[in-house]
PDB file of C-alpha atoms in Angstrom:
ATOM      1  CA  UNK A   1       0.000   0.000   0.000  1.00 94.00           C
ATOM      2  CA  UNK A   2       2.789   2.429   0.904  1.00 94.00           C
ATOM      3  CA  UNK A   3       4.613   1.738  -2.360  1.00 94.00           C
ATOM      4  CA  UNK A   4       1.395   2.102  -4.373  1.00 96.00           C
ATOM      5  CA  UNK A   5       0.658   5.351  -2.500  1.00 95.00           C
ATOM      6  CA  UNK A   6       4.047   6.821  -3.373  1.00 94.00           C
ATOM      7  CA  UNK A   7       3.756   5.814  -7.031  1.00 95.00           C
ATOM      8  CA  UNK A   8       0.123   6.750  -7.650  1.00 96.00           C
ATOM      9  CA  UNK A   9      -1.475   8.922  -4.979  1.00 96.00           C
ATOM     10  CA  UNK A  10       1.500  11.261  -4.445  1.00 94.00           C
ATOM     11  CA  UNK A  11       1.839  11.765  -8.204  1.00 94.00           C
ATOM     12  CA  UNK A  12      -1.800  12.770  -8.686  1.00 94.00           C
ATOM     13  CA  UNK A  13      -2.433  16.383  -9.675  1.00 93.00           C
ATOM     14  CA  UNK A  14      -4.755  16.988  -6.707  1.00 93.00           C
ATOM     15  CA  UNK A  15      -2.280  15.667  -4.116  1.00 92.00           C
ATOM     16  CA  UNK A  16      -0.643  18.080  -1.692  1.00 91.00           C
ATOM     17  CA  UNK A  17       1.853  16.786   0.890  1.00 90.00           C
ATOM     18  CA  UNK A  18       0.898  19.551   3.337  1.00 93.00           C
ATOM     19  CA  UNK A  19      -2.695  18.272   3.697  1.00 95.00           C
ATOM     20  CA  UNK A  20      -4.053  15.000   4.983  1.00 95.00           C
ATOM     21  CA  UNK A  21      -5.416  12.835   2.192  1.00 96.00           C
ATOM     22  CA  UNK A  22      -7.624   9.780   2.841  1.00 95.00           C
ATOM     23  CA  UNK A  23      -7.949   7.020   0.225  1.00 97.00           C
ATOM     24  CA  UNK A  24      -9.585   3.608   0.034  1.00 97.00           C
ATOM     25  CA  UNK A  25      -8.172   0.671  -1.925  1.00 98.00           C
ATOM     26  CA  UNK A  26     -10.530  -1.983  -3.303  1.00 98.00           C
ATOM     27  CA  UNK A  27      -9.663  -5.678  -3.352  1.00 97.00           C
ATOM     28  CA  UNK A  28     -11.412  -8.645  -4.930  1.00 96.00           C
ATOM     29  CA  UNK A  29     -12.025 -12.033  -3.298  1.00 96.00           C
ATOM     30  CA  UNK A  30      -8.417 -13.039  -4.030  1.00 96.00           C
ATOM     31  CA  UNK A  31      -7.233  -9.832  -2.339  1.00 96.00           C
ATOM     32  CA  UNK A  32      -5.901  -8.342  -5.541  1.00 97.00           C
ATOM     33  CA  UNK A  33      -6.150  -4.592  -6.004  1.00 96.00           C
ATOM     34  CA  UNK A  34      -8.976  -3.706  -8.391  1.00 96.00           C
ATOM     35  CA  UNK A  35      -9.056   0.052  -7.827  1.00 96.00           C
ATOM     36  CA  UNK A  36      -8.763   2.926  -5.443  1.00 97.00           C
ATOM     37  CA  UNK A  37     -10.557   6.153  -4.664  1.00 95.00           C
ATOM     38  CA  UNK A  38      -9.845   9.474  -2.986  1.00 95.00           C
ATOM     39  CA  UNK A  39     -12.329   9.775  -0.121  1.00 95.00           C
ATOM     40  CA  UNK A  40     -11.378  13.175   1.262  1.00 94.00           C
ATOM     41  CA  UNK A  41      -8.754  15.909   1.307  1.00 92.00           C
ATOM     42  CA  UNK A  42      -8.267  17.552   4.661  1.00 88.00           C
ATOM     43  CA  UNK A  43      -6.097  20.199   6.239  1.00 91.00           C
ATOM     44  CA  UNK A  44      -2.690  20.134   7.904  1.00 89.00           C
ATOM     45  CA  UNK A  45      -3.634  17.875  10.804  1.00 85.00           C
ATOM     46  CA  UNK A  46      -7.055  16.358  10.113  1.00 84.00           C
ATOM     47  CA  UNK A  47      -9.360  14.974   7.472  1.00 90.00           C
ATOM     48  CA  UNK A  48     -13.097  14.377   7.750  1.00 89.00           C
ATOM     49  CA  UNK A  49     -14.426  11.030   6.616  1.00 92.00           C
ATOM     50  CA  UNK A  50     -17.623   9.071   7.037  1.00 93.00           C
ATOM     51  CA  UNK A  51     -18.214   5.335   6.533  1.00 95.00           C
ATOM     52  CA  UNK A  52     -20.804   6.167   3.868  1.00 95.00           C
ATOM     53  CA  UNK A  53     -18.144   7.781   1.655  1.00 94.00           C
ATOM     54  CA  UNK A  54     -15.635   4.982   2.229  1.00 96.00           C
ATOM     55  CA  UNK A  55     -18.017   2.122   1.483  1.00 97.00           C
ATOM     56  CA  UNK A  56     -20.057   3.755  -1.297  1.00 95.00           C
ATOM     57  CA  UNK A  57     -17.222   3.367  -3.787  1.00 92.00           C
ATOM     58  CA  UNK A  58     -16.346  -0.087  -2.414  1.00 95.00           C
ATOM     59  CA  UNK A  59     -19.886  -1.287  -3.078  1.00 96.00           C
ATOM     60  CA  UNK A  60     -19.859   0.135  -6.614  1.00 94.00           C
ATOM     61  CA  UNK A  61     -16.497  -1.557  -7.255  1.00 93.00           C
ATOM     62  CA  UNK A  62     -17.905  -4.901  -5.951  1.00 94.00           C
ATOM     63  CA  UNK A  63     -15.066  -5.125  -3.425  1.00 96.00           C
ATOM     64  CA  UNK A  64     -14.913  -7.996  -1.001  1.00 97.00           C
ATOM     65  CA  UNK A  65     -12.399  -6.152   1.163  1.00 98.00           C
ATOM     66  CA  UNK A  66     -10.710  -2.767   1.476  1.00 98.00           C
ATOM     67  CA  UNK A  67      -7.581  -1.161   2.823  1.00 98.00           C
ATOM     68  CA  UNK A  68      -7.696   2.467   3.911  1.00 98.00           C
ATOM     69  CA  UNK A  69      -4.740   4.812   4.020  1.00 97.00           C
ATOM     70  CA  UNK A  70      -3.979   8.420   4.761  1.00 97.00           C
ATOM     71  CA  UNK A  71      -0.889  10.557   5.117  1.00 96.00           C
ATOM     72  CA  UNK A  72       0.447  12.562   8.034  1.00 95.00           C
ATOM     73  CA  UNK A  73       2.002  15.789   6.685  1.00 94.00           C
ATOM     74  CA  UNK A  74       4.211  15.943   9.792  1.00 91.00           C
ATOM     75  CA  UNK A  75       5.956  12.788   8.603  1.00 90.00           C
ATOM     76  CA  UNK A  76       5.315  11.036  11.938  1.00 91.00           C
ATOM     77  CA  UNK A  77       3.329   7.851  11.361  1.00 94.00           C
ATOM     78  CA  UNK A  78       2.181   7.430  14.964  1.00 93.00           C
ATOM     79  CA  UNK A  79      -1.614   6.905  14.920  1.00 95.00           C
ATOM     80  CA  UNK A  80      -3.719   9.504  16.697  1.00 94.00           C
ATOM     81  CA  UNK A  81      -6.753   8.712  18.842  1.00 95.00           C
ATOM     82  CA  UNK A  82      -8.901   9.915  15.932  1.00 94.00           C
ATOM     83  CA  UNK A  83      -7.121   7.476  13.575  1.00 95.00           C
ATOM     84  CA  UNK A  84      -7.864   4.599  15.947  1.00 95.00           C
ATOM     85  CA  UNK A  85     -11.515   5.625  16.401  1.00 95.00           C
ATOM     86  CA  UNK A  86     -12.088   5.949  12.642  1.00 95.00           C
ATOM     87  CA  UNK A  87     -10.523   2.541  12.109  1.00 96.00           C
ATOM     88  CA  UNK A  88     -12.824   0.912  14.666  1.00 96.00           C
ATOM     89  CA  UNK A  89     -15.898   2.672  13.237  1.00 95.00           C
ATOM     90  CA  UNK A  90     -15.015   1.494   9.729  1.00 97.00           C
ATOM     91  CA  UNK A  91     -14.386  -2.054  10.960  1.00 97.00           C
ATOM     92  CA  UNK A  92     -17.912  -2.156  12.416  1.00 96.00           C
ATOM     93  CA  UNK A  93     -19.453  -0.672   9.261  1.00 97.00           C
ATOM     94  CA  UNK A  94     -17.575  -3.177   7.112  1.00 97.00           C
ATOM     95  CA  UNK A  95     -18.829  -6.059   9.246  1.00 96.00           C
ATOM     96  CA  UNK A  96     -22.424  -4.969   8.617  1.00 97.00           C
ATOM     97  CA  UNK A  97     -21.798  -4.694   4.884  1.00 97.00           C
ATOM     98  CA  UNK A  98     -19.701  -7.881   4.691  1.00 97.00           C
ATOM     99  CA  UNK A  99     -16.777  -5.875   3.272  1.00 98.00           C
ATOM    100  CA  UNK A 100     -13.730  -6.600   5.392  1.00 97.00           C
ATOM    101  CA  UNK A 101     -11.391  -3.792   6.401  1.00 98.00           C
ATOM    102  CA  UNK A 102      -7.964  -5.436   6.123  1.00 98.00           C
ATOM    103  CA  UNK A 103      -5.741  -2.597   7.315  1.00 98.00           C
ATOM    104  CA  UNK A 104      -5.355   1.113   7.915  1.00 98.00           C
ATOM    105  CA  UNK A 105      -1.990   2.386   6.736  1.00 98.00           C
ATOM    106  CA  UNK A 106      -0.595   5.758   7.765  1.00 97.00           C
ATOM    107  CA  UNK A 107       1.916   7.185   5.311  1.00 96.00           C
ATOM    108  CA  UNK A 108       4.663   9.427   6.603  1.00 93.00           C
ATOM    109  CA  UNK A 109       8.158  10.540   5.842  1.00 88.00           C
ATOM    110  CA  UNK A 110      10.778   7.932   5.010  1.00 79.00           C
ATOM    111  CA  UNK A 111      13.276   9.147   7.579  1.00 75.00           C
ATOM    112  CA  UNK A 112      15.141   6.924  10.060  1.00 69.00           C
ATOM    113  CA  UNK A 113      14.692   9.418  12.898  1.00 69.00           C
ATOM    114  CA  UNK A 114      10.947   9.973  12.297  1.00 64.00           C
ATOM    115  CA  UNK A 115       9.656   6.746  10.739  1.00 69.00           C
ATOM    116  CA  UNK A 116      12.159   4.173   9.482  1.00 73.00           C
ATOM    117  CA  UNK A 117       9.729   2.454   7.079  1.00 87.00           C
ATOM    118  CA  UNK A 118       7.836   5.589   6.133  1.00 92.00           C
ATOM    119  CA  UNK A 119       4.491   4.032   7.034  1.00 95.00           C
ATOM    120  CA  UNK A 120       2.602   2.414   9.893  1.00 95.00           C
ATOM    121  CA  UNK A 121       0.077  -0.438   9.792  1.00 96.00           C
ATOM    122  CA  UNK A 122      -2.628  -0.323  12.446  1.00 97.00           C
ATOM    123  CA  UNK A 123      -3.115  -4.078  11.959  1.00 96.00           C
ATOM    124  CA  UNK A 124       0.541  -4.688  12.768  1.00 95.00           C
ATOM    125  CA  UNK A 125       0.170  -2.497  15.862  1.00 94.00           C
ATOM    126  CA  UNK A 126      -2.673  -4.703  17.122  1.00 94.00           C
ATOM    127  CA  UNK A 127      -5.674  -2.409  16.609  1.00 91.00           C
ATOM    128  CA  UNK A 128      -7.536  -5.071  14.626  1.00 88.00           C
ATOM    129  CA  UNK A 129      -9.186  -7.723  16.742  1.00 74.00           C
TER     130      UNK A 129
END
């Protein structure tokens, strides 16, 4: 997801590294990427999203699962309380719709002192149960 983000999202004409950007990636039943969509552009330290906007495009794309991702303009990939809450809300919404949320990836700066990998997976951190 992080590699795809850097190659596709960051090169889009609408992308601005000084604003939070929230995208959803659509996967088929074999967990292969079949598309992606910009959900919302935010401001320096926040972005507003709603499950309706995330899952609308996933339903149209006939996705069986999704991965969500957003960037932190600060470069620090540490998840905020809002990031964790949104993830849990989207997990519950996905369960109702039978569209599994596989991960929430936070994209940051590839810098050994800030974030060695340049991204953070909330699944890897244990926020998915």
